[in-house]
Amino acid sequence: MSAPAPAAALTPGERLDKALSRIGAARPFTRDAVLAVAVAATTLGLYTILARIGPAEASLQVTTAEVWTMGALAAAQGLLLCLRRVRPGLCLALIVAVQLGIIAIAPQIMAQGFGPAIAAYTLGTLASARFTFTAAATAVVLETGASAAATWGEPGAAVTVLNQLGSSALLYAAAAFVGAYVAARRRNRAMARERAEQMLRAARERAEASVRAERTRIARELHDVAAHHLSGMVVQAAAIERLIDRDPAAAKDGAAWIRSQGKETLANLRQVVGLLRERGDAGDGDAPVPGLSALDALVEESRRLGDDVAFAREGEPLVLPPIADISFYRVAQQALTNARQHAPGAPVRLRLAYSESAVELLAANGSARRAVAATGHGGSGLVGMRERADLVGAEFAAGPDADGGWSVRLRLPVREADRERQDEAFAKEGKR
């Protein structure tokens, strides 16, 4: 037994999601609340360190009380991050308002906590780029204005204001840009997944359409083969039933003919079923399928069944593409079968005409002269003939004639490429 495949490695984000889910933080607001508490605690820890070393540093010019006040405001900023995904715009606005208070207390420190950066980043991932950068620019202007107001008239105020402007612009611009970039990456990944799914659906639909087309083709072949041979066998069996007492010898000959037709039917069915096999399988799946060259044999077979068939060829023969060649043969075969079933005893006229512009097949029969044998419910012969015509781009027409008979017409326009193929075929025959 083979060992089970190792599970795919989880990304840090996926591991964090699983950990938060285990502690019950599954919804966005709950997870953001956990983040807010963590940021507030970290911020308080940093300001605790600043409270110890800040007052002792003369250059900072800050008292312990001011540090703790700033720390409390910075922690409040962290707690406001619980709104970062449910109300991102309001979250950034509140954090900037708190930041103005921190600047007013100690503008010379330019303390920028985690809150403003995270809020600007989140806004970039959720809002449009225009709104995000407008909000970031507004925050920079407000914080710079607060620094200017807090240091108005003091020595070095200009340097402090410029430093505040640079610090705020860098923080908000960087955070907003990263957020917008991440949002664009997410959209691109989503679009790529959608395109892949669309391509997969299209490929699946093409495969299903190919399967349906192949099933239709095989069903059409099976119908043509079975209907042609079995209709003749039914007619012959009816004749044997009438002769079995009066002329046993003739009945015996008829039974032998039915046996031979049964063998031929099985051979043709094996040939059609062979089309279902994969290439390279053993069998007769590559056996040739009859075409227009076999029309004479088809007519002779119908005559042996007692059909009155007249066949004529007109014009210079043309080598048709294989599919068209098979389609013409099958339409002729089905037309003779229909005449035998629905107009027994009627004369049948079969004509194959080649012209400069088209190849045309006409099969016409008169009205029935004998009682129609019971062969069951009508099949799908006309539907199959029309499908074959559509497959090769031929014109198809079938319907009753004025004399009470029925006619079938199949006309295929001739292209120049077909005539070139004909010349090549005749040239090869001449070399042989």
Tab-separated table of C-alpha atoms in Angstrom:
chain	number	residue	atom	x	y	z
A	1	MET	CA	0.000	0.000	0.000
A	2	SER	CA	1.390	3.371	-0.972
A	3	ALA	CA	1.820	6.093	1.621
A	4	PRO	CA	-0.768	8.893	1.595
A	5	ALA	CA	0.203	12.047	-0.233
A	6	PRO	CA	1.394	14.830	2.085
A	7	ALA	CA	-1.009	17.685	2.627
A	8	ALA	CA	-0.275	20.924	0.847
A	9	ALA	CA	1.711	23.385	2.970
A	10	LEU	CA	-0.354	26.225	4.367
A	11	THR	CA	0.622	29.821	3.828
A	12	PRO	CA	1.143	32.058	6.899
A	13	GLY	CA	-2.160	33.757	6.171
A	14	GLU	CA	-3.987	30.419	6.029
A	15	ARG	CA	-2.379	29.293	9.290
A	16	LEU	CA	-3.441	32.573	10.927
A	17	ASP	CA	-7.002	32.128	9.626
A	18	LYS	CA	-7.149	28.623	11.063
A	19	ALA	CA	-5.809	29.809	14.405
A	20	LEU	CA	-8.371	32.655	14.583
A	21	SER	CA	-11.157	30.258	13.632
A	22	ARG	CA	-10.161	27.927	16.464
A	23	ILE	CA	-10.622	30.715	19.022
A	24	GLY	CA	-14.003	31.683	17.566
A	25	ALA	CA	-12.881	34.683	15.471
A	26	ALA	CA	-14.436	33.681	12.172
A	27	ARG	CA	-16.204	36.882	11.081
A	28	PRO	CA	-14.275	39.916	9.716
A	29	PHE	CA	-15.322	42.222	12.581
A	30	THR	CA	-14.291	39.656	15.203
A	31	ARG	CA	-10.918	39.123	13.576
A	32	ASP	CA	-10.369	42.871	13.269
A	33	ALA	CA	-11.237	43.243	16.959
A	34	VAL	CA	-8.502	40.720	17.786
A	35	LEU	CA	-6.090	42.705	15.611
A	36	ALA	CA	-7.163	45.980	17.262
A	37	VAL	CA	-6.493	44.628	20.733
A	38	ALA	CA	-3.094	43.308	19.659
A	39	VAL	CA	-2.109	46.649	18.077
A	40	ALA	CA	-3.318	48.601	21.133
A	41	ALA	CA	-1.333	46.357	23.482
A	42	THR	CA	1.804	46.636	21.342
A	43	THR	CA	1.417	50.427	21.159
A	44	LEU	CA	1.059	50.732	24.924
A	45	GLY	CA	4.196	48.649	25.345
A	46	LEU	CA	6.162	50.976	23.067
A	47	TYR	CA	4.872	54.089	24.836
A	48	THR	CA	5.767	52.525	28.180
A	49	ILE	CA	9.370	52.371	26.987
A	50	LEU	CA	9.087	55.961	25.717
A	51	ALA	CA	7.739	57.094	29.089
A	52	ARG	CA	10.895	55.822	30.738
A	53	ILE	CA	13.440	57.312	28.354
A	54	GLY	CA	11.550	60.265	26.857
A	55	PRO	CA	11.581	62.728	29.760
A	56	ALA	CA	15.264	62.060	30.367
A	57	GLU	CA	16.099	63.005	26.754
A	58	ALA	CA	16.300	66.793	26.613
A	59	SER	CA	16.022	66.922	22.825
A	60	LEU	CA	12.535	65.342	22.915
A	61	GLN	CA	11.108	68.077	25.131
A	62	VAL	CA	8.316	65.856	26.447
A	63	THR	CA	7.058	65.074	29.922
A	64	THR	CA	5.966	61.744	31.335
A	65	ALA	CA	2.339	62.889	31.453
A	66	GLU	CA	2.449	63.882	27.798
A	67	VAL	CA	3.924	60.492	26.857
A	68	TRP	CA	1.179	58.623	28.705
A	69	THR	CA	-1.475	60.830	27.135
A	70	MET	CA	-0.027	60.164	23.702
A	71	GLY	CA	0.138	56.463	24.541
A	72	ALA	CA	-3.528	56.415	25.517
A	73	LEU	CA	-4.493	58.163	22.272
A	74	ALA	CA	-2.310	55.789	20.221
A	75	ALA	CA	-3.912	52.793	21.956
A	76	ALA	CA	-7.332	54.230	21.112
A	77	GLN	CA	-6.181	54.404	17.515
A	78	GLY	CA	-5.341	50.732	17.685
A	79	LEU	CA	-8.751	49.855	19.100
A	80	LEU	CA	-10.452	51.782	16.293
A	81	LEU	CA	-9.016	49.259	13.839
A	82	CYS	CA	-11.940	46.976	14.672
A	83	LEU	CA	-13.857	49.107	12.118
A	84	ARG	CA	-11.251	48.839	9.365
A	85	ARG	CA	-13.223	46.442	7.142
A	86	VAL	CA	-16.814	47.131	8.169
A	87	ARG	CA	-16.422	50.947	7.899
A	88	PRO	CA	-12.980	51.644	6.369
A	89	GLY	CA	-13.590	55.321	5.589
A	90	LEU	CA	-14.927	56.098	9.063
A	91	CYS	CA	-12.080	54.121	10.616
A	92	LEU	CA	-9.434	56.227	8.841
A	93	ALA	CA	-11.264	59.477	9.655
A	94	LEU	CA	-11.424	58.662	13.388
A	95	ILE	CA	-7.799	57.558	13.487
A	96	VAL	CA	-6.667	60.774	11.758
A	97	ALA	CA	-8.724	62.805	14.271
A	98	VAL	CA	-6.964	61.025	17.122
A	99	GLN	CA	-3.628	61.564	15.371
A	100	LEU	CA	-4.296	65.323	15.332
A	101	GLY	CA	-4.533	65.180	19.130
A	102	ILE	CA	-1.202	63.324	19.358
A	103	ILE	CA	0.441	65.950	17.127
A	104	ALA	CA	-1.002	68.779	19.221
A	105	ILE	CA	0.589	67.297	22.366
A	106	ALA	CA	4.108	66.785	20.978
A	107	PRO	CA	4.542	67.962	17.379
A	108	GLN	CA	8.324	67.697	17.599
A	109	ILE	CA	8.193	63.903	18.071
A	110	MET	CA	6.076	63.189	14.977
A	111	ALA	CA	4.765	59.978	16.526
A	112	GLN	CA	3.092	57.871	13.849
A	113	GLY	CA	1.654	54.672	15.306
A	114	PHE	CA	0.450	51.481	13.627
A	115	GLY	CA	-3.141	52.673	13.397
A	116	PRO	CA	-2.793	55.246	10.560
A	117	ALA	CA	-0.709	52.918	8.396
A	118	ILE	CA	-3.057	49.928	8.813
A	119	ALA	CA	-6.168	52.048	8.246
A	120	ALA	CA	-4.728	53.605	5.052
A	121	TYR	CA	-3.652	50.175	3.780
A	122	THR	CA	-7.106	48.694	4.425
A	123	LEU	CA	-8.815	51.590	2.670
A	124	GLY	CA	-6.553	50.999	-0.336
A	125	THR	CA	-7.603	47.353	-0.534
A	126	LEU	CA	-11.341	48.067	-0.288
A	127	ALA	CA	-12.002	51.466	-1.853
A	128	SER	CA	-11.277	52.918	-5.271
A	129	ALA	CA	-7.814	54.322	-5.943
A	130	ARG	CA	-9.157	57.866	-6.360
A	131	PHE	CA	-11.016	57.816	-3.045
A	132	THR	CA	-8.069	56.227	-1.241
A	133	PHE	CA	-5.485	58.739	-2.389
A	134	THR	CA	-7.889	61.630	-1.834
A	135	ALA	CA	-8.404	60.467	1.743
A	136	ALA	CA	-4.642	60.022	2.212
A	137	ALA	CA	-3.938	63.505	0.855
A	138	THR	CA	-6.579	64.976	3.162
A	139	ALA	CA	-4.971	63.241	6.145
A	140	VAL	CA	-1.545	64.632	5.181
A	141	VAL	CA	-2.939	68.170	4.895
A	142	LEU	CA	-4.757	67.942	8.245
A	143	GLU	CA	-1.758	66.555	10.114
A	144	THR	CA	0.562	69.128	8.552
A	145	GLY	CA	-1.887	71.870	9.494
A	146	ALA	CA	-2.089	70.563	13.059
A	147	SER	CA	1.709	70.589	13.288
A	148	ALA	CA	1.836	74.159	11.974
A	149	ALA	CA	-0.792	75.288	14.475
A	150	ALA	CA	0.939	73.558	17.406
A	151	THR	CA	4.374	75.076	16.597
A	152	TRP	CA	3.243	78.499	15.478
A	153	GLY	CA	5.746	81.134	16.567
A	154	GLU	CA	8.225	78.675	18.059
A	155	PRO	CA	11.868	78.422	16.984
A	156	GLY	CA	12.399	75.829	14.280
A	157	ALA	CA	8.664	75.598	13.529
A	158	ALA	CA	9.241	75.453	9.779
A	159	VAL	CA	11.550	72.470	10.074
A	160	THR	CA	9.049	70.670	12.306
A	161	VAL	CA	6.200	71.328	9.882
A	162	LEU	CA	8.252	70.153	6.910
A	163	ASN	CA	9.286	67.024	8.790
A	164	GLN	CA	5.652	66.361	9.675
A	165	LEU	CA	4.647	66.848	6.036
A	166	GLY	CA	7.303	64.426	4.810
A	167	SER	CA	6.549	61.856	7.483
A	168	SER	CA	2.784	61.922	6.928
A	169	ALA	CA	3.074	61.929	3.136
A	170	LEU	CA	5.462	58.985	3.145
A	171	LEU	CA	3.352	56.944	5.573
A	172	TYR	CA	-0.042	57.472	3.930
A	173	ALA	CA	1.236	57.313	0.357
A	174	ALA	CA	3.144	54.093	0.989
A	175	ALA	CA	0.275	52.439	2.882
A	176	ALA	CA	-2.351	53.487	0.322
A	177	PHE	CA	-0.155	52.375	-2.588
A	178	VAL	CA	0.501	48.968	-1.039
A	179	GLY	CA	-3.230	48.546	-0.340
A	180	ALA	CA	-4.178	49.493	-3.904
A	181	TYR	CA	-1.518	47.151	-5.273
A	182	VAL	CA	-2.765	44.255	-3.160
A	183	ALA	CA	-6.346	44.953	-4.281
A	184	ALA	CA	-5.251	44.951	-7.929
A	185	ARG	CA	-3.431	41.644	-7.425
A	186	ARG	CA	-6.549	40.154	-5.871
A	187	ARG	CA	-8.705	41.358	-8.751
A	188	ASN	CA	-6.237	39.972	-11.272
A	189	ARG	CA	-6.193	36.600	-9.521
A	190	ALA	CA	-9.987	36.547	-9.422
A	191	MET	CA	-10.149	37.423	-13.128
A	192	ALA	CA	-7.565	34.749	-13.911
A	193	ARG	CA	-9.600	32.168	-11.995
A	194	GLU	CA	-12.747	33.281	-13.808
A	195	ARG	CA	-11.025	33.044	-17.177
A	196	ALA	CA	-9.701	29.604	-16.306
A	197	GLU	CA	-13.173	28.487	-15.250
A	198	GLN	CA	-14.660	29.908	-18.457
A	199	MET	CA	-12.049	28.115	-20.544
A	200	LEU	CA	-12.721	24.906	-18.636
A	201	ARG	CA	-16.465	25.286	-19.166
A	202	ALA	CA	-15.941	26.028	-22.862
A	203	ALA	CA	-13.661	23.008	-23.233
A	204	ARG	CA	-16.190	20.825	-21.434
A	205	GLU	CA	-18.999	22.126	-23.668
A	206	ARG	CA	-16.911	21.462	-26.787
A	207	ALA	CA	-16.178	17.953	-25.584
A	208	GLU	CA	-19.849	17.315	-24.854
A	209	ALA	CA	-20.806	18.701	-28.264
A	210	SER	CA	-18.249	16.417	-29.911
A	211	VAL	CA	-19.630	13.440	-28.014
A	212	ARG	CA	-23.179	14.322	-29.053
A	213	ALA	CA	-22.112	14.754	-32.672
A	214	GLU	CA	-20.276	11.424	-32.611
A	215	ARG	CA	-23.265	9.691	-31.072
A	216	THR	CA	-25.512	11.169	-33.748
A	217	ARG	CA	-23.142	10.040	-36.487
A	218	ILE	CA	-22.932	6.499	-35.124
A	219	ALA	CA	-26.710	6.347	-34.638
A	220	ARG	CA	-27.189	7.537	-38.215
A	221	GLU	CA	-24.840	4.873	-39.551
A	222	LEU	CA	-26.519	2.169	-37.493
A	223	HIS	CA	-29.944	3.265	-38.677
A	224	ASP	CA	-28.924	3.281	-42.332
A	225	VAL	CA	-27.274	-0.123	-42.175
A	226	ALA	CA	-29.992	-1.785	-40.120
A	227	ALA	CA	-32.926	-0.216	-41.969
A	228	HIS	CA	-31.573	-1.139	-45.394
A	229	HIS	CA	-30.733	-4.759	-44.671
A	230	LEU	CA	-33.488	-5.568	-42.213
A	231	SER	CA	-36.223	-4.096	-44.408
A	232	GLY	CA	-35.138	-6.426	-47.187
A	233	MET	CA	-35.080	-9.343	-44.782
A	234	VAL	CA	-38.604	-8.513	-43.595
A	235	VAL	CA	-39.862	-8.415	-47.197
A	236	GLN	CA	-38.144	-11.684	-48.014
A	237	ALA	CA	-39.472	-13.317	-44.842
A	238	ALA	CA	-43.001	-12.351	-45.857
A	239	ALA	CA	-42.430	-13.966	-49.252
A	240	ILE	CA	-41.066	-17.136	-47.611
A	241	GLU	CA	-44.151	-17.298	-45.426
A	242	ARG	CA	-46.317	-17.404	-48.553
A	243	LEU	CA	-44.076	-19.932	-50.363
A	244	ILE	CA	-43.279	-22.344	-47.556
A	245	ASP	CA	-46.278	-24.617	-48.360
A	246	ARG	CA	-46.560	-24.040	-52.124
A	247	ASP	CA	-42.882	-24.021	-53.134
A	248	PRO	CA	-40.557	-25.337	-50.409
A	249	ALA	CA	-37.512	-25.083	-52.681
A	250	ALA	CA	-38.090	-21.384	-53.340
A	251	ALA	CA	-38.712	-20.856	-49.642
A	252	LYS	CA	-35.443	-22.606	-48.883
A	253	ASP	CA	-33.611	-20.315	-51.306
A	254	GLY	CA	-35.236	-17.315	-49.643
A	255	ALA	CA	-34.124	-18.515	-46.213
A	256	ALA	CA	-30.574	-18.923	-47.505
A	257	TRP	CA	-30.711	-15.366	-48.838
A	258	ILE	CA	-31.920	-14.105	-45.449
A	259	ARG	CA	-29.021	-15.935	-43.800
A	260	SER	CA	-26.526	-14.280	-46.178
A	261	GLN	CA	-28.139	-10.896	-45.578
A	262	GLY	CA	-27.899	-11.470	-41.843
A	263	LYS	CA	-24.188	-12.127	-42.161
A	264	GLU	CA	-23.736	-9.001	-44.277
A	265	THR	CA	-25.722	-6.975	-41.787
A	266	LEU	CA	-23.534	-8.196	-38.941
A	267	ALA	CA	-20.407	-7.359	-40.936
A	268	ASN	CA	-21.663	-3.844	-41.611
A	269	LEU	CA	-22.653	-3.381	-37.994
A	270	ARG	CA	-19.193	-4.492	-36.876
A	271	GLN	CA	-17.742	-1.981	-39.311
A	272	VAL	CA	-19.828	0.829	-37.815
A	273	VAL	CA	-19.150	-0.233	-34.236
A	274	GLY	CA	-15.455	-0.268	-35.140
A	275	LEU	CA	-15.691	3.499	-35.502
A	276	LEU	CA	-16.233	3.665	-31.748
A	277	ARG	CA	-12.909	2.023	-31.013
A	278	GLU	CA	-9.820	4.030	-30.247
A	279	ARG	CA	-7.159	4.270	-32.888
A	280	GLY	CA	-4.689	1.447	-32.591
A	281	ASP	CA	-7.175	-1.080	-31.176
A	282	ALA	CA	-7.378	-4.409	-32.882
A	283	GLY	CA	-10.370	-4.945	-35.147
A	284	ASP	CA	-11.906	-3.595	-38.290
A	285	GLY	CA	-12.557	-0.040	-37.155
A	286	ASP	CA	-10.593	1.207	-40.176
A	287	ALA	CA	-12.582	-0.871	-42.681
A	288	PRO	CA	-13.629	1.147	-45.754
A	289	VAL	CA	-17.118	2.622	-45.798
A	290	PRO	CA	-18.999	2.311	-49.116
A	291	GLY	CA	-19.333	5.343	-51.356
A	292	LEU	CA	-20.667	6.256	-54.789
A	293	SER	CA	-18.496	3.577	-56.400
A	294	ALA	CA	-20.710	0.993	-54.665
A	295	LEU	CA	-24.002	2.302	-56.061
A	296	ASP	CA	-24.100	-0.379	-58.754
A	297	ALA	CA	-23.835	-3.115	-56.127
A	298	LEU	CA	-26.522	-1.391	-54.063
A	299	VAL	CA	-28.864	-1.294	-57.053
A	300	GLU	CA	-28.208	-4.948	-57.868
A	301	GLU	CA	-28.972	-5.915	-54.295
A	302	SER	CA	-32.285	-4.050	-54.456
A	303	ARG	CA	-33.154	-5.786	-57.716
A	304	ARG	CA	-32.478	-9.187	-56.135
A	305	LEU	CA	-35.055	-8.248	-53.528
A	306	GLY	CA	-37.562	-7.747	-56.310
A	307	ASP	CA	-37.387	-3.962	-56.551
A	308	ASP	CA	-37.822	-2.373	-59.977
A	309	VAL	CA	-34.830	-0.008	-59.937
A	310	ALA	CA	-33.480	1.926	-62.911
A	311	PHE	CA	-30.086	3.533	-62.362
A	312	ALA	CA	-28.339	6.065	-64.567
A	313	ARG	CA	-25.129	8.043	-64.333
A	314	GLU	CA	-24.727	11.291	-66.232
A	315	GLY	CA	-21.727	13.530	-66.785
A	316	GLU	CA	-18.044	13.179	-66.049
A	317	PRO	CA	-17.474	11.470	-62.656
A	318	LEU	CA	-15.984	13.556	-59.886
A	319	VAL	CA	-13.961	12.350	-56.919
A	320	LEU	CA	-15.849	13.706	-53.910
A	321	PRO	CA	-14.426	14.269	-50.433
A	322	PRO	CA	-14.784	11.104	-48.309
A	323	ILE	CA	-17.588	12.443	-46.113
A	324	ALA	CA	-19.569	13.648	-49.111
A	325	ASP	CA	-18.973	10.352	-50.916
A	326	ILE	CA	-20.315	8.380	-47.958
A	327	SER	CA	-23.253	10.778	-47.523
A	328	PHE	CA	-24.382	10.364	-51.143
A	329	TYR	CA	-24.233	6.578	-50.824
A	330	ARG	CA	-26.183	6.550	-47.559
A	331	VAL	CA	-28.870	8.864	-48.914
A	332	ALA	CA	-29.307	6.600	-51.957
A	333	GLN	CA	-29.404	3.548	-49.689
A	334	GLN	CA	-32.019	5.101	-47.420
A	335	ALA	CA	-34.122	6.270	-50.378
A	336	LEU	CA	-34.235	2.715	-51.791
A	337	THR	CA	-35.066	1.361	-48.339
A	338	ASN	CA	-37.922	3.844	-47.919
A	339	ALA	CA	-39.288	2.978	-51.362
A	340	ARG	CA	-39.222	-0.734	-50.510
A	341	GLN	CA	-40.970	-0.175	-47.188
A	342	HIS	CA	-43.552	2.426	-48.111
A	343	ALA	CA	-44.138	1.811	-51.846
A	344	PRO	CA	-43.583	-1.908	-52.464
A	345	GLY	CA	-43.695	-2.879	-56.125
A	346	ALA	CA	-43.369	0.709	-57.345
A	347	PRO	CA	-40.711	1.463	-59.975
A	348	VAL	CA	-37.742	3.391	-58.620
A	349	ARG	CA	-35.619	5.754	-60.680
A	350	LEU	CA	-32.130	6.499	-59.371
A	351	ARG	CA	-30.036	9.101	-61.159
A	352	LEU	CA	-26.559	10.417	-60.333
A	353	ALA	CA	-25.641	13.489	-62.384
A	354	TYR	CA	-22.283	15.290	-62.528
A	355	SER	CA	-22.254	18.819	-63.937
A	356	GLU	CA	-19.878	21.776	-64.009
A	357	SER	CA	-21.460	23.310	-60.918
A	358	ALA	CA	-22.807	20.437	-58.824
A	359	VAL	CA	-23.259	16.745	-58.167
A	360	GLU	CA	-26.901	15.760	-57.880
A	361	LEU	CA	-28.609	12.555	-56.739
A	362	LEU	CA	-32.261	11.913	-57.513
A	363	ALA	CA	-34.250	8.964	-56.186
A	364	ALA	CA	-37.907	8.873	-57.206
A	365	ASN	CA	-40.505	6.133	-56.856
A	366	GLY	CA	-44.092	5.782	-57.937
A	367	SER	CA	-47.072	4.842	-55.801
A	368	ALA	CA	-47.275	1.482	-54.057
A	369	ARG	CA	-48.510	-1.454	-56.154
A	370	ARG	CA	-48.657	-4.009	-53.322
A	371	ALA	CA	-49.817	-3.950	-49.763
A	372	VAL	CA	-47.309	-2.319	-47.447
A	373	ALA	CA	-45.650	-4.869	-45.183
A	374	ALA	CA	-45.866	-4.281	-41.446
A	375	THR	CA	-42.357	-3.161	-40.503
A	376	GLY	CA	-43.175	-1.277	-37.305
A	377	HIS	CA	-43.240	2.426	-36.568
A	378	GLY	CA	-41.554	4.817	-38.981
A	379	GLY	CA	-37.895	5.502	-38.289
A	380	SER	CA	-35.671	8.546	-38.682
A	381	GLY	CA	-34.615	8.058	-42.290
A	382	LEU	CA	-35.522	11.532	-43.545
A	383	VAL	CA	-33.947	13.143	-40.505
A	384	GLY	CA	-30.736	11.193	-41.081
A	385	MET	CA	-30.629	12.139	-44.767
A	386	ARG	CA	-31.087	15.808	-43.940
A	387	GLU	CA	-28.360	15.632	-41.300
A	388	ARG	CA	-25.977	14.095	-43.833
A	389	ALA	CA	-26.774	16.859	-46.298
A	390	ASP	CA	-26.154	19.545	-43.699
A	391	LEU	CA	-22.894	17.863	-42.715
A	392	VAL	CA	-21.392	18.309	-46.201
A	393	GLY	CA	-23.140	21.580	-47.098
A	394	ALA	CA	-25.471	20.000	-49.665
A	395	GLU	CA	-29.017	20.976	-50.596
A	396	PHE	CA	-31.628	18.394	-49.623
A	397	ALA	CA	-35.284	18.094	-50.585
A	398	ALA	CA	-37.773	15.269	-50.108
A	399	GLY	CA	-41.506	15.082	-50.614
A	400	PRO	CA	-44.433	13.630	-52.539
A	401	ASP	CA	-44.705	13.906	-56.326
A	402	ALA	CA	-47.730	14.747	-58.415
A	403	ASP	CA	-48.191	11.088	-59.462
A	404	GLY	CA	-48.548	9.930	-55.857
A	405	GLY	CA	-44.946	8.819	-55.514
A	406	TRP	CA	-42.036	10.207	-53.542
A	407	SER	CA	-38.744	11.785	-54.526
A	408	VAL	CA	-35.491	12.603	-52.770
A	409	ARG	CA	-32.972	15.112	-54.151
A	410	LEU	CA	-29.451	15.774	-52.885
A	411	ARG	CA	-27.354	18.445	-54.590
A	412	LEU	CA	-23.751	19.300	-53.655
A	413	PRO	CA	-22.132	22.398	-55.230
A	414	VAL	CA	-18.771	21.669	-56.849
A	415	ARG	CA	-15.796	23.771	-55.812
A	416	GLU	CA	-12.646	24.315	-57.819
A	417	ALA	CA	-10.682	22.433	-55.172
A	418	ASP	CA	-12.857	19.389	-55.804
A	419	ARG	CA	-12.040	19.474	-59.514
A	420	GLU	CA	-8.328	19.787	-58.764
A	421	ARG	CA	-8.620	16.753	-56.513
A	422	GLN	CA	-10.393	14.922	-59.354
A	423	ASP	CA	-7.573	15.723	-61.803
A	424	GLU	CA	-4.983	14.507	-59.281
A	425	ALA	CA	-6.893	11.287	-58.738
A	426	PHE	CA	-7.190	10.605	-62.479
A	427	ALA	CA	-3.491	11.409	-62.928
A	428	LYS	CA	-2.574	8.825	-60.294
A	429	GLU	CA	-4.783	6.264	-62.010
A	430	GLY	CA	-3.046	6.996	-65.312
A	431	LYS	CA	0.398	6.418	-63.785
A	432	ARG	CA	-0.709	3.038	-62.533
